Short mmCIF file of C-alpha atoms and ligand atoms in Angstrom, two decimals:
data_model
loop_
_atom_site.label_atom_id
_atom_site.label_comp_id
_atom_site.label_asym_id
_atom_site.label_seq_id
_atom_site.Cartn_x
_atom_site.Cartn_y
_atom_site.Cartn_z
CA MET A 1 122.46 113.16 111.68
CA ASP A 2 124.22 112.55 108.40
CA LYS A 3 123.20 115.52 106.18
CA ASN A 4 123.86 113.62 102.82
CA ARG A 5 121.65 110.55 103.59
CA ILE A 6 118.29 110.31 101.85
CA TYR A 7 115.98 108.06 103.79
CA VAL A 8 113.74 105.99 101.40
CA PHE A 9 110.31 105.32 102.68
CA ASP A 10 108.51 102.76 100.45
CA THR A 11 104.74 102.96 100.31
CA THR A 12 104.13 100.17 97.94
CA LEU A 13 102.18 98.29 100.58
CA ARG A 14 99.88 101.22 101.40
CA ASP A 15 99.66 103.89 98.53
CA GLY A 16 100.62 101.27 95.82
CA GLU A 17 98.20 98.69 97.16
CA GLN A 18 95.41 101.22 96.99
CA SER A 19 95.75 101.44 93.13
CA PRO A 20 93.04 99.62 91.32
CA GLY A 21 93.79 95.89 90.70
CA CYS A 22 96.81 95.97 93.15
CA SER A 23 95.41 94.56 96.47
CA MET A 24 97.53 92.02 97.99
CA ASN A 25 96.70 89.40 100.93
CA THR A 26 98.55 89.27 104.03
CA GLU A 27 100.91 86.43 103.00
CA GLU A 28 101.85 88.34 99.79
CA LYS A 29 102.41 91.70 101.73
CA ILE A 30 104.83 89.84 104.06
CA LYS A 31 106.80 88.54 101.14
CA VAL A 32 106.94 92.03 99.63
CA ALA A 33 107.85 93.50 103.10
CA LEU A 34 110.77 91.07 103.54
CA GLN A 35 112.10 91.80 100.07
CA LEU A 36 111.95 95.50 100.56
CA GLU A 37 114.01 94.86 103.89
CA LYS A 38 116.44 93.11 101.80
CA LEU A 39 116.47 96.04 99.24
CA GLY A 40 117.56 98.28 102.14
CA VAL A 41 114.30 100.31 102.46
CA ASP A 42 114.73 102.62 105.65
CA ILE A 43 110.83 102.85 106.40
CA ILE A 44 108.31 100.33 105.14
CA GLU A 45 104.75 101.78 105.19
CA ALA A 46 103.01 98.50 105.54
CA GLY A 47 99.51 99.56 105.36
CA PHE A 48 96.51 101.63 106.89
CA ALA A 49 96.00 99.64 109.96
CA ALA A 50 92.51 100.98 110.75
CA ALA A 51 91.13 100.43 107.27
CA SER A 52 89.90 96.71 107.98
CA PRO A 53 90.83 93.88 110.18
CA GLY A 54 92.70 92.32 107.18
CA ASP A 55 94.77 95.62 107.05
CA PHE A 56 95.36 95.55 110.69
CA ASP A 57 96.56 91.76 110.57
CA ALA A 58 98.89 92.49 107.66
CA VAL A 59 100.53 95.51 109.28
CA SER A 60 101.07 93.82 112.62
CA ARG A 61 102.41 90.42 111.09
CA ILE A 62 104.94 92.53 108.99
CA ALA A 63 105.87 94.29 112.26
CA GLU A 64 106.55 90.74 113.74
CA VAL A 65 108.84 89.67 110.97
CA VAL A 66 110.85 92.65 109.91
CA LYS A 67 113.87 93.39 111.75
CA ASN A 68 115.97 96.12 109.93
CA SER A 69 113.46 98.34 108.39
CA SER A 70 111.15 100.68 110.37
CA ILE A 71 107.59 99.57 110.09
CA CYS A 72 105.01 102.30 109.81
CA SER A 73 101.22 102.64 109.45
CA LEU A 74 99.23 105.35 108.06
CA SER A 75 96.34 106.91 110.13
CA ARG A 76 94.11 109.79 109.59
CA ALA A 77 94.27 112.59 112.35
CA ILE A 78 91.64 110.51 114.34
CA GLU A 79 92.10 108.78 117.68
CA ASN A 80 90.97 105.43 116.55
CA ASP A 81 93.17 105.23 113.49
CA ILE A 82 96.15 106.34 115.40
CA LYS A 83 95.44 103.70 118.12
CA GLN A 84 95.13 100.92 115.64
CA ALA A 85 98.41 102.13 113.93
CA GLY A 86 100.22 102.19 117.30
CA LEU A 87 98.98 98.69 118.24
CA ALA A 88 99.76 97.24 114.78
CA VAL A 89 103.25 98.50 114.39
CA GLY A 90 104.04 98.00 118.25
CA LYS A 91 105.96 94.64 117.81
CA ALA A 92 108.44 96.00 115.26
CA PRO A 93 112.01 96.76 116.78
CA LYS A 94 111.73 100.05 114.95
CA HIS A 95 108.46 101.56 114.14
CA ARG A 96 106.54 104.75 113.24
CA ILE A 97 103.11 106.21 112.98
CA HIS A 98 102.36 108.30 109.88
CA THR A 99 99.31 110.67 110.54
CA PHE A 100 97.97 113.24 108.18
CA ILE A 101 95.41 115.91 107.58
CA ALA A 102 94.68 118.12 104.64
CA THR A 103 95.96 121.77 104.44
CA SER A 104 95.07 123.17 101.12
CA PRO A 105 92.04 125.70 101.08
CA ILE A 106 90.29 123.39 98.48
CA HIS A 107 90.52 120.32 100.73
CA MET A 108 89.74 122.10 104.12
CA GLN A 109 86.75 123.97 102.61
CA TYR A 110 85.07 120.99 100.48
CA LYS A 111 86.50 117.81 101.86
CA LEU A 112 87.00 118.34 105.48
CA LYS A 113 84.71 121.40 105.97
CA MET A 114 86.96 122.60 108.65
CA SER A 115 88.53 125.96 109.29
CA PRO A 116 92.43 126.36 109.28
CA ASP A 117 92.33 126.76 113.03
CA GLU A 118 90.43 123.74 113.45
CA VAL A 119 92.84 121.74 111.14
CA ILE A 120 95.86 122.95 113.22
CA LYS A 121 94.08 121.75 116.43
CA ARG A 122 93.40 118.30 115.03
CA ALA A 123 96.90 118.11 113.73
CA ILE A 124 98.56 118.87 117.23
CA HIS A 125 96.10 116.45 118.96
CA ALA A 126 96.87 113.69 116.34
CA VAL A 127 100.65 114.11 116.84
CA GLU A 128 100.32 114.25 120.65
CA TYR A 129 98.26 111.19 120.81
CA ALA A 130 100.51 109.20 118.37
CA LYS A 131 103.36 110.10 120.66
CA THR A 132 101.76 108.14 123.63
CA PHE A 133 102.46 104.95 121.34
CA VAL A 134 105.75 105.77 119.46
CA ASP A 135 108.61 108.12 119.54
CA ASP A 136 108.88 108.33 115.66
CA VAL A 137 105.75 110.31 114.34
CA GLU A 138 105.56 111.56 110.71
CA PHE A 139 103.09 114.26 109.99
CA SER A 140 101.86 114.82 106.31
CA LEU A 141 100.25 118.05 105.20
CA GLU A 142 97.89 116.37 102.60
CA ASP A 143 97.72 118.23 99.37
CA ALA A 144 100.85 120.33 100.27
CA GLY A 145 101.52 120.89 96.62
CA ARG A 146 98.34 123.11 96.47
CA SER A 147 98.64 124.57 100.11
CA GLU A 148 99.74 128.12 101.01
CA ILE A 149 103.19 128.41 102.41
CA PRO A 150 102.37 130.79 105.38
CA PHE A 151 99.72 128.32 106.57
CA MET A 152 102.02 125.27 106.19
CA LYS A 153 104.55 127.00 108.38
CA GLU A 154 102.01 127.42 111.14
CA VAL A 155 101.06 123.79 110.75
CA MET A 156 104.69 122.72 110.93
CA ASP A 157 105.55 124.84 113.83
CA ALA A 158 102.60 123.31 115.68
CA VAL A 159 103.13 119.69 114.86
CA ILE A 160 106.88 119.86 115.49
CA ALA A 161 106.27 121.40 118.83
CA ALA A 162 103.83 118.47 119.36
CA GLY A 163 106.52 116.12 118.69
CA ALA A 164 106.52 115.23 114.80
CA THR A 165 109.89 114.07 113.71
CA THR A 166 109.35 114.02 110.05
CA ILE A 167 107.27 116.52 108.01
CA ASN A 168 105.99 115.14 104.78
CA LEU A 169 104.86 117.51 102.00
CA PRO A 170 102.65 115.36 99.45
CA ASP A 171 102.11 116.65 96.02
CA THR A 172 98.80 114.70 96.36
CA VAL A 173 97.32 115.27 93.04
CA GLY A 174 100.66 115.52 91.01
CA TYR A 175 100.16 119.20 90.14
CA ARG A 176 103.55 120.70 90.77
CA LEU A 177 106.22 121.37 88.23
CA PRO A 178 110.01 120.43 89.45
CA THR A 179 110.92 124.19 89.66
CA GLU A 180 108.02 125.11 91.77
CA LEU A 181 108.17 121.89 94.08
CA GLY A 182 111.95 122.52 94.54
CA ALA A 183 111.28 126.18 95.59
CA MET A 184 108.53 125.13 98.08
CA VAL A 185 110.85 122.41 99.58
CA LYS A 186 113.80 124.86 99.96
CA GLU A 187 111.49 127.45 101.76
CA LEU A 188 110.03 124.74 104.05
CA SER A 189 113.26 122.91 104.68
CA ASP A 190 115.00 126.19 105.61
CA PHE A 191 112.18 127.00 107.83
CA ALA A 192 112.28 123.44 109.55
CA GLY A 193 116.03 123.65 109.96
CA ASP A 194 117.25 120.81 112.20
CA ARG A 195 113.86 120.51 113.81
CA ALA A 196 112.53 117.83 111.48
CA ILE A 197 113.48 115.91 108.49
CA ILE A 198 111.55 117.08 105.36
CA SER A 199 110.04 114.46 103.28
CA VAL A 200 108.27 114.40 99.88
CA HIS A 201 105.50 112.28 98.42
CA ASN A 202 104.76 112.87 94.73
CA HIS A 203 101.98 111.57 92.63
CA ASN A 204 102.53 111.26 88.83
CA ASP A 205 99.44 112.80 87.27
CA LEU A 206 101.55 114.91 84.88
CA GLY A 207 104.36 112.34 84.56
CA LEU A 208 106.46 114.41 86.81
CA SER A 209 106.66 112.62 89.98
CA THR A 210 110.28 111.51 89.82
CA ALA A 211 111.42 114.76 88.62
CA ASN A 212 109.64 116.33 91.52
CA THR A 213 111.22 113.90 93.90
CA LEU A 214 114.68 114.75 92.69
CA ALA A 215 114.13 118.55 92.69
CA ALA A 216 113.08 118.15 96.32
CA VAL A 217 116.24 116.26 97.24
CA LEU A 218 118.46 118.95 95.71
CA ASN A 219 116.30 121.48 97.67
CA GLY A 220 116.73 119.84 101.24
CA ALA A 221 114.27 117.00 101.36
CA ARG A 222 116.11 114.09 103.10
CA GLN A 223 113.22 111.52 102.99
CA ILE A 224 111.55 110.36 99.67
CA GLU A 225 108.34 108.50 99.68
CA VAL A 226 108.31 105.97 96.84
CA THR A 227 106.87 102.92 95.55
CA ILE A 228 108.25 99.83 93.55
CA ASN A 229 107.26 100.11 89.72
CA GLY A 230 105.67 103.60 90.48
CA LEU A 231 102.39 101.79 91.63
CA GLY A 232 100.03 104.11 93.37
CA GLU A 233 96.73 105.90 93.33
CA ARG A 234 95.62 106.97 89.83
CA ALA A 235 98.81 107.60 87.71
CA GLY A 236 100.92 106.26 90.55
CA ASN A 237 103.74 107.56 92.74
CA SER A 238 107.28 108.40 92.18
CA ALA A 239 109.12 104.95 91.38
CA LEU A 240 111.71 103.90 94.01
CA GLU A 241 114.05 102.57 91.32
CA GLU A 242 113.91 105.75 89.15
CA ALA A 243 114.68 108.13 92.21
CA VAL A 244 117.34 105.99 93.63
CA MET A 245 119.15 105.22 90.46
CA ALA A 246 119.18 108.79 89.36
CA ILE A 247 120.81 109.80 92.56
CA LYS A 248 123.40 106.96 92.23
CA THR A 249 124.05 107.58 88.54
CA ARG A 250 124.19 111.37 88.52
CA LYS A 251 126.94 111.85 91.24
CA ASP A 252 127.95 115.11 89.40
CA ALA A 253 124.46 116.46 90.08
CA PHE A 254 123.82 115.05 93.49
CA GLY A 255 127.28 115.09 94.98
CA ASP A 256 127.84 113.37 98.16
CA LEU A 257 124.00 112.66 98.68
CA TYR A 258 123.30 108.88 98.97
CA THR A 259 120.56 106.23 99.96
CA ASN A 260 121.24 102.95 101.50
CA ILE A 261 119.33 100.99 98.81
CA ASN A 262 121.09 97.64 97.94
CA THR A 263 120.50 98.50 94.07
CA PRO A 264 121.13 95.01 92.70
CA GLU A 265 117.97 93.93 94.56
CA ILE A 266 115.89 96.30 92.46
CA TYR A 267 115.05 94.09 89.75
CA ALA A 268 114.05 91.04 91.87
CA THR A 269 111.77 93.39 93.88
CA SER A 270 110.20 94.79 90.90
CA LYS A 271 109.50 91.31 89.64
CA LEU A 272 108.21 90.06 93.02
CA VAL A 273 105.65 93.00 93.02
CA SER A 274 104.59 92.58 89.58
CA THR A 275 103.99 88.73 89.86
CA ILE A 276 102.04 89.26 93.10
CA THR A 277 99.81 92.00 91.74
CA GLY A 278 99.78 90.82 88.16
CA VAL A 279 100.48 94.43 87.10
CA GLU A 280 103.57 94.38 84.89
CA PRO A 281 105.59 97.67 84.40
CA GLN A 282 105.25 98.93 80.89
CA GLN A 283 108.01 97.60 78.46
CA ASN A 284 109.84 100.79 78.19
CA LYS A 285 109.47 101.65 81.95
CA ALA A 286 112.90 103.16 83.06
CA ILE A 287 115.20 100.71 85.06
CA VAL A 288 112.69 97.69 85.31
CA GLY A 289 110.82 97.66 82.06
CA LYS A 290 111.45 94.61 79.77
CA ASN A 291 113.38 96.94 77.15
CA ALA A 292 115.14 99.12 79.96
CA PHE A 293 118.55 97.55 78.84
CA ALA A 294 117.58 96.08 75.42
CA HIS A 295 119.38 97.45 72.22
CA GLU A 296 117.39 96.77 69.15
CA SER A 297 119.21 98.96 66.75
CA GLY A 298 122.34 97.65 65.07
CA ILE A 299 124.10 100.87 65.72
CA HIS A 300 123.41 100.69 69.20
CA GLN A 301 124.24 97.05 69.52
CA ASP A 302 127.53 97.72 67.83
CA GLY A 303 128.32 100.60 70.17
CA VAL A 304 127.64 98.66 73.30
CA LEU A 305 129.71 95.69 72.30
CA LYS A 306 132.67 98.09 71.60
CA HIS A 307 132.21 99.91 74.78
CA GLN A 308 129.29 99.55 77.12
CA GLU A 309 128.98 103.18 77.94
CA THR A 310 128.19 104.30 74.52
CA TYR A 311 124.60 103.56 74.96
CA GLU A 312 124.29 102.41 78.72
CA ILE A 313 124.53 105.03 81.44
CA MET A 314 124.06 102.34 84.23
CA LYS A 315 125.27 98.83 84.38
CA PRO A 316 122.48 96.35 84.13
CA GLU A 317 123.87 94.35 86.92
CA ASP A 318 123.90 97.46 89.32
CA VAL A 319 120.01 97.05 89.32
CA GLY A 320 120.09 93.03 89.18
CA VAL A 321 119.53 92.58 85.57
CA PHE A 322 122.06 89.81 84.45
CA LYS A 323 121.78 89.90 80.78
CA ASP A 324 124.38 87.29 79.97
CA SER A 325 123.75 85.09 83.08
CA THR A 326 120.84 83.19 81.40
CA LEU A 327 122.60 79.90 82.41
CA ILE A 328 120.38 77.47 80.89
CA LEU A 329 119.37 74.56 82.91
CA GLY A 330 118.18 71.44 81.10
CA LYS A 331 116.55 68.04 82.11
CA HIS A 332 119.85 66.56 83.17
CA SER A 333 120.67 69.40 85.62
CA GLY A 334 120.44 68.02 89.11
CA ARG A 335 119.16 69.31 92.42
CA ALA A 336 122.49 71.00 93.26
CA ALA A 337 122.51 73.13 89.90
CA PHE A 338 119.00 74.01 90.62
CA ARG A 339 119.91 75.06 94.22
CA ASP A 340 122.95 77.08 92.90
CA LYS A 341 120.71 78.76 90.42
CA ILE A 342 118.33 79.75 93.00
CA ASN A 343 121.03 81.22 95.11
CA GLN A 344 122.31 83.15 92.32
CA LEU A 345 119.08 84.52 91.44
CA GLY A 346 118.95 85.93 95.07
CA PHE A 347 116.39 83.59 96.62
CA ASP A 348 118.16 83.14 100.00
CA LYS A 349 115.01 82.50 101.94
CA VAL A 350 113.58 79.54 100.04
CA THR A 351 112.54 76.67 102.51
CA ASP A 352 113.67 73.07 101.63
CA GLU A 353 109.84 72.30 101.07
CA GLU A 354 109.57 75.12 98.48
CA LEU A 355 112.87 73.99 96.83
CA ASN A 356 111.78 70.46 96.53
CA ALA A 357 108.34 71.35 95.07
CA ALA A 358 109.85 73.76 92.61
CA PHE A 359 112.53 71.13 91.54
CA GLU A 360 109.92 68.64 90.95
CA ARG A 361 108.21 71.18 88.58
CA PHE A 362 111.48 72.15 87.10
CA LYS A 363 112.10 68.51 86.06
CA ILE A 364 108.59 68.41 84.43
CA LEU A 365 109.12 71.56 82.64
CA ALA A 366 112.65 70.54 81.49
CA ASP A 367 111.06 67.59 79.80
CA LYS A 368 108.77 69.63 77.74
CA LYS A 369 110.82 72.84 77.24
CA LYS A 370 114.10 73.08 75.29
CA GLU A 371 115.79 75.56 77.53
CA VAL A 372 114.72 76.59 81.15
CA THR A 373 115.81 80.20 81.64
CA ASP A 374 116.56 82.43 84.75
CA ASP A 375 112.99 83.94 84.36
CA ASP A 376 111.44 80.35 84.24
CA VAL A 377 113.28 79.42 87.47
CA ARG A 378 112.44 82.70 89.09
CA MET A 379 108.92 82.13 88.29
CA LEU A 380 108.70 78.70 89.51
CA ILE A 381 110.06 79.54 92.93
CA THR A 382 107.85 82.56 93.22
CA ASP A 383 104.79 80.68 92.18
CA GLU A 384 105.55 78.02 94.84
CA ALA A 385 106.04 80.56 97.51
CA LEU A 386 102.67 82.38 96.52
CA ASN A 387 100.89 79.17 96.56
CA GLN A 388 101.55 77.78 99.87
CA SER A 389 98.11 77.33 101.10
CA LYS A 390 96.68 74.42 99.22
CA THR A 391 93.27 73.69 100.42
CA TYR A 392 92.23 72.77 96.94
CA GLU A 393 94.80 71.41 94.52
CA LEU A 394 94.26 70.78 90.78
CA VAL A 395 95.11 67.41 89.89
CA GLY A 396 93.40 66.93 86.46
CA LEU A 397 91.99 68.87 83.57
CA GLN A 398 90.35 67.92 80.42
CA ILE A 399 88.70 70.22 77.96
CA SER A 400 87.03 69.65 74.88
CA ASP A 401 85.65 71.36 71.93
CA CYS A 402 86.34 74.99 71.59
CA SER A 403 84.93 75.59 68.05
CA ASN A 404 81.64 73.98 67.05
CA GLY A 405 80.45 71.90 69.81
CA VAL A 406 79.85 72.76 73.53
CA PRO A 407 82.78 73.99 75.51
CA THR A 408 83.21 71.28 78.33
CA ALA A 409 85.70 70.93 81.10
CA ALA A 410 86.27 67.87 83.41
CA VAL A 411 88.15 68.99 86.48
CA SER A 412 89.60 66.91 89.36
CA ILE A 413 90.58 68.43 92.63
CA LYS A 414 92.23 67.16 95.54
CA TYR A 415 90.65 68.24 98.88
CA LYS A 416 91.69 66.82 102.19
CA ASP A 417 93.19 63.64 100.61
CA ALA A 418 90.08 62.88 98.52
CA ILE A 419 90.01 63.45 94.82
CA MET A 420 86.65 64.89 93.49
CA THR A 421 85.89 65.07 89.88
CA ASP A 422 83.05 66.84 87.92
CA ALA A 423 82.35 68.22 84.46
CA ASN A 424 80.32 71.15 83.25
CA ILE A 425 79.71 73.04 80.06
CA GLY A 426 80.14 76.78 79.68
CA ASN A 427 79.99 79.77 77.32
CA GLY A 428 83.72 79.33 76.48
CA THR A 429 86.49 76.89 77.80
CA MET A 430 87.36 79.21 80.61
CA ASP A 431 83.85 79.61 81.72
CA ALA A 432 83.40 75.71 81.80
CA ILE A 433 86.56 75.39 83.89
CA PHE A 434 85.25 78.03 86.57
CA LYS A 435 81.71 76.74 86.59
CA THR A 436 83.19 73.17 87.35
CA ILE A 437 85.38 74.43 90.01
CA ASP A 438 82.63 76.44 91.56
CA ARG A 439 80.56 73.20 91.75
CA LEU A 440 83.14 71.01 93.11
CA THR A 441 84.12 73.50 95.78
CA GLY A 442 80.69 74.92 96.69
CA TYR A 443 81.86 78.49 96.25
CA ASN A 444 80.54 80.75 93.69
CA GLY A 445 83.42 82.90 92.39
CA GLU A 446 82.99 86.03 90.55
CA LEU A 447 85.87 86.71 88.13
CA LYS A 448 86.95 90.39 88.37
CA ASP A 449 90.01 90.38 86.30
CA TYR A 450 92.22 87.85 84.33
CA LYS A 451 95.70 88.60 82.94
CA VAL A 452 98.13 85.98 81.08
CA ILE A 453 101.53 86.73 80.12
CA SER A 454 104.25 84.58 78.67
CA VAL A 455 107.31 84.32 80.94
CA THR A 456 109.82 84.10 78.12
CA GLU A 457 109.77 84.19 74.31
CA GLY A 458 109.12 80.95 72.37
CA LYS A 459 106.18 78.75 71.52
CA ASP A 460 106.94 76.58 74.50
CA ALA A 461 106.96 79.57 77.02
CA LEU A 462 105.45 79.28 80.38
CA ALA A 463 102.11 81.03 80.78
CA LYS A 464 101.53 83.05 84.02
CA VAL A 465 97.92 83.76 84.72
CA THR A 466 96.82 85.97 87.32
CA THR A 467 93.03 86.27 88.44
CA ARG A 468 91.21 88.38 90.69
CA VAL A 469 88.09 86.63 92.08
CA SER A 470 85.53 87.82 94.57
CA PHE A 471 84.03 85.02 96.80
CA ASP A 472 81.58 87.24 98.94
CA GLU A 473 80.44 90.64 99.07
CA THR A 474 82.05 91.65 102.26
CA SER A 475 85.79 90.79 101.34
CA PRO A 476 87.88 92.29 98.61
CA ALA A 477 88.72 90.31 95.43
CA PHE A 478 91.49 87.83 95.96
CA VAL A 479 94.48 87.34 93.69
CA GLY A 480 95.30 83.86 92.32
CA HIS A 481 98.51 82.86 90.47
CA GLY A 482 98.89 79.90 88.16
CA LEU A 483 101.92 78.84 86.15
CA SER A 484 102.06 76.16 83.43
CA ILE A 485 103.16 75.62 79.87
CA ASP A 486 99.54 75.17 79.06
CA THR A 487 97.40 78.24 79.50
CA MET A 488 94.23 76.55 80.53
CA LEU A 489 96.00 74.56 83.28
CA ALA A 490 97.41 77.85 84.55
CA THR A 491 93.92 79.33 84.38
CA ALA A 492 92.51 76.64 86.53
CA LYS A 493 95.36 76.84 89.03
CA ALA A 494 94.99 80.65 89.26
CA TYR A 495 91.35 80.44 89.97
CA LEU A 496 91.91 77.83 92.70
CA SER A 497 94.91 79.83 94.11
CA ALA A 498 92.40 82.73 94.65
CA LEU A 499 90.10 80.62 96.42
CA ASN A 500 92.75 79.00 98.56
CA SER A 501 94.02 82.41 99.46
CA PHE A 502 90.41 83.74 100.44
CA LEU A 503 90.01 80.60 102.53
CA SER A 504 93.28 81.06 104.35
CA GLN A 505 92.68 84.78 104.86
CA LYS A 506 89.14 83.84 106.25
CA GLU A 507 90.66 81.27 108.72
CA ARG A 508 93.35 83.58 110.12
CA LEU A 509 90.88 86.29 110.60
CA ALA A 510 88.71 84.12 112.43
CA LYS A 511 91.54 82.86 114.71
CA THR A 512 92.46 86.45 115.37
CA GLN A 513 89.02 87.38 116.40
CA GLU A 514 88.80 84.27 118.56
CA HIS A 515 91.94 85.54 120.56
CA GLN A 516 90.48 88.94 120.91
CA VAL A 517 87.29 87.69 122.48
O1 KIV B 601 99.13 111.52 98.26
C1 KIV B 601 98.95 111.53 99.64
O2 KIV B 601 98.80 112.77 100.02
C2 KIV B 601 99.00 110.62 100.50
C3 KIV B 601 99.09 110.93 102.00
C4 KIV B 601 98.14 110.21 102.86
C5 KIV B 601 100.69 110.89 102.41
O3 KIV B 601 99.18 109.40 100.09
ZN1 ZN B 602 99.78 109.41 98.00
#
């Protein structure tokens, strides 16, 4: 084993997806997984297979398409969870089961209501059972950050003997300071020696998750569990981009330690995750925030122009931010220039169908907008890829009176080659649009969340709308994406997109269940 290699375990699709407002459907999870593979992530935690049929479906489909990263599913230390995890990851060329139980006094006493001995027995059984499905088993001592070291050593001895190959020490509630976490990892990684890889999984409740991850690496951890944009339960998890770039940038501190992350893919991955979830990183977020490489002050701008390193410790290109490459496309640009731009932006898996559809939309946009920028093109392609299920398509929208009269929307939708049109009034323009769509489609959506951002600056910017809509009580809310220079058009598209996503998931699950009968 290479002692300097830090394995990157990404849990955006599991811990990240657990954070409020971040749920993704199966197709979206597949897109993220393929991008994580391109980013060079070693292990992708694709979900919690036993959580629901939808989660099982997502993990097993990711296992079918990802070839280079290992695919992992989380499971509690419960036989059925482990079985579902084993079945779901089975088809991946490289796969892992990740099982866990809490080891802190507070969790054992109040949550599990189990004695330490019972916890150890359950842990051993979980690992032994997981081994009947896969060779590679990771065991997590949940709430390790608040667990007692002698007990953790007992658990580690037991689960390593049962076959666990990676031992994860989560700071589940983000409680530890870097000095404390570093000391804990040092003691436990010396204790494990060559018997297992020590991993860390740090939450950000005190804003210390990345500092803790780095302290752990300096003290012997060789796997880091991270998420894109730092998504995750509550205040989130340690961000992949921060930990990876710190190790890469501070060679003086980390010596020969390295990850296999293809860092120029970081920005595209961050964008894909924020586009899908609708959760944008804060503007001043390290590495991927909008301002991460922007210099506002004249003194800074002057310095960077004279010598980049005066105010930049990383090259923006190293994380995939190409500041000067906003090669503007215009209405005279042809399909070849458009294809070139898409390749340059790193979209190498775009199908001809997606390209043609995006090109048509680009032409319409270029007619209306002076300059079509990289971010516009990136958004057009992503929007096309995210809206592949087109059961219902918006073909026309007319709205009237937003001030003194009664807000009204007339909507035309294409469904199975027929065009249906209807109009309705509402408490506001959006309400009128949604009511009309509900009446046309026969589904009564409940809007849970609505976000609009402008893709670029300028009055003629594209509006990107993300909706989260619930269509029945039994399934989660579905995310919809709409993109247009007109915000209300983008809104109607995003609402229909959520409905299309709901319908295609329903259809897929019905087919899977049919197969199983
Ligand atoms: O935060 C945590 O403890 C977890 C475990 C399940 C690894 O997410
Ligand atoms: Zn976690």
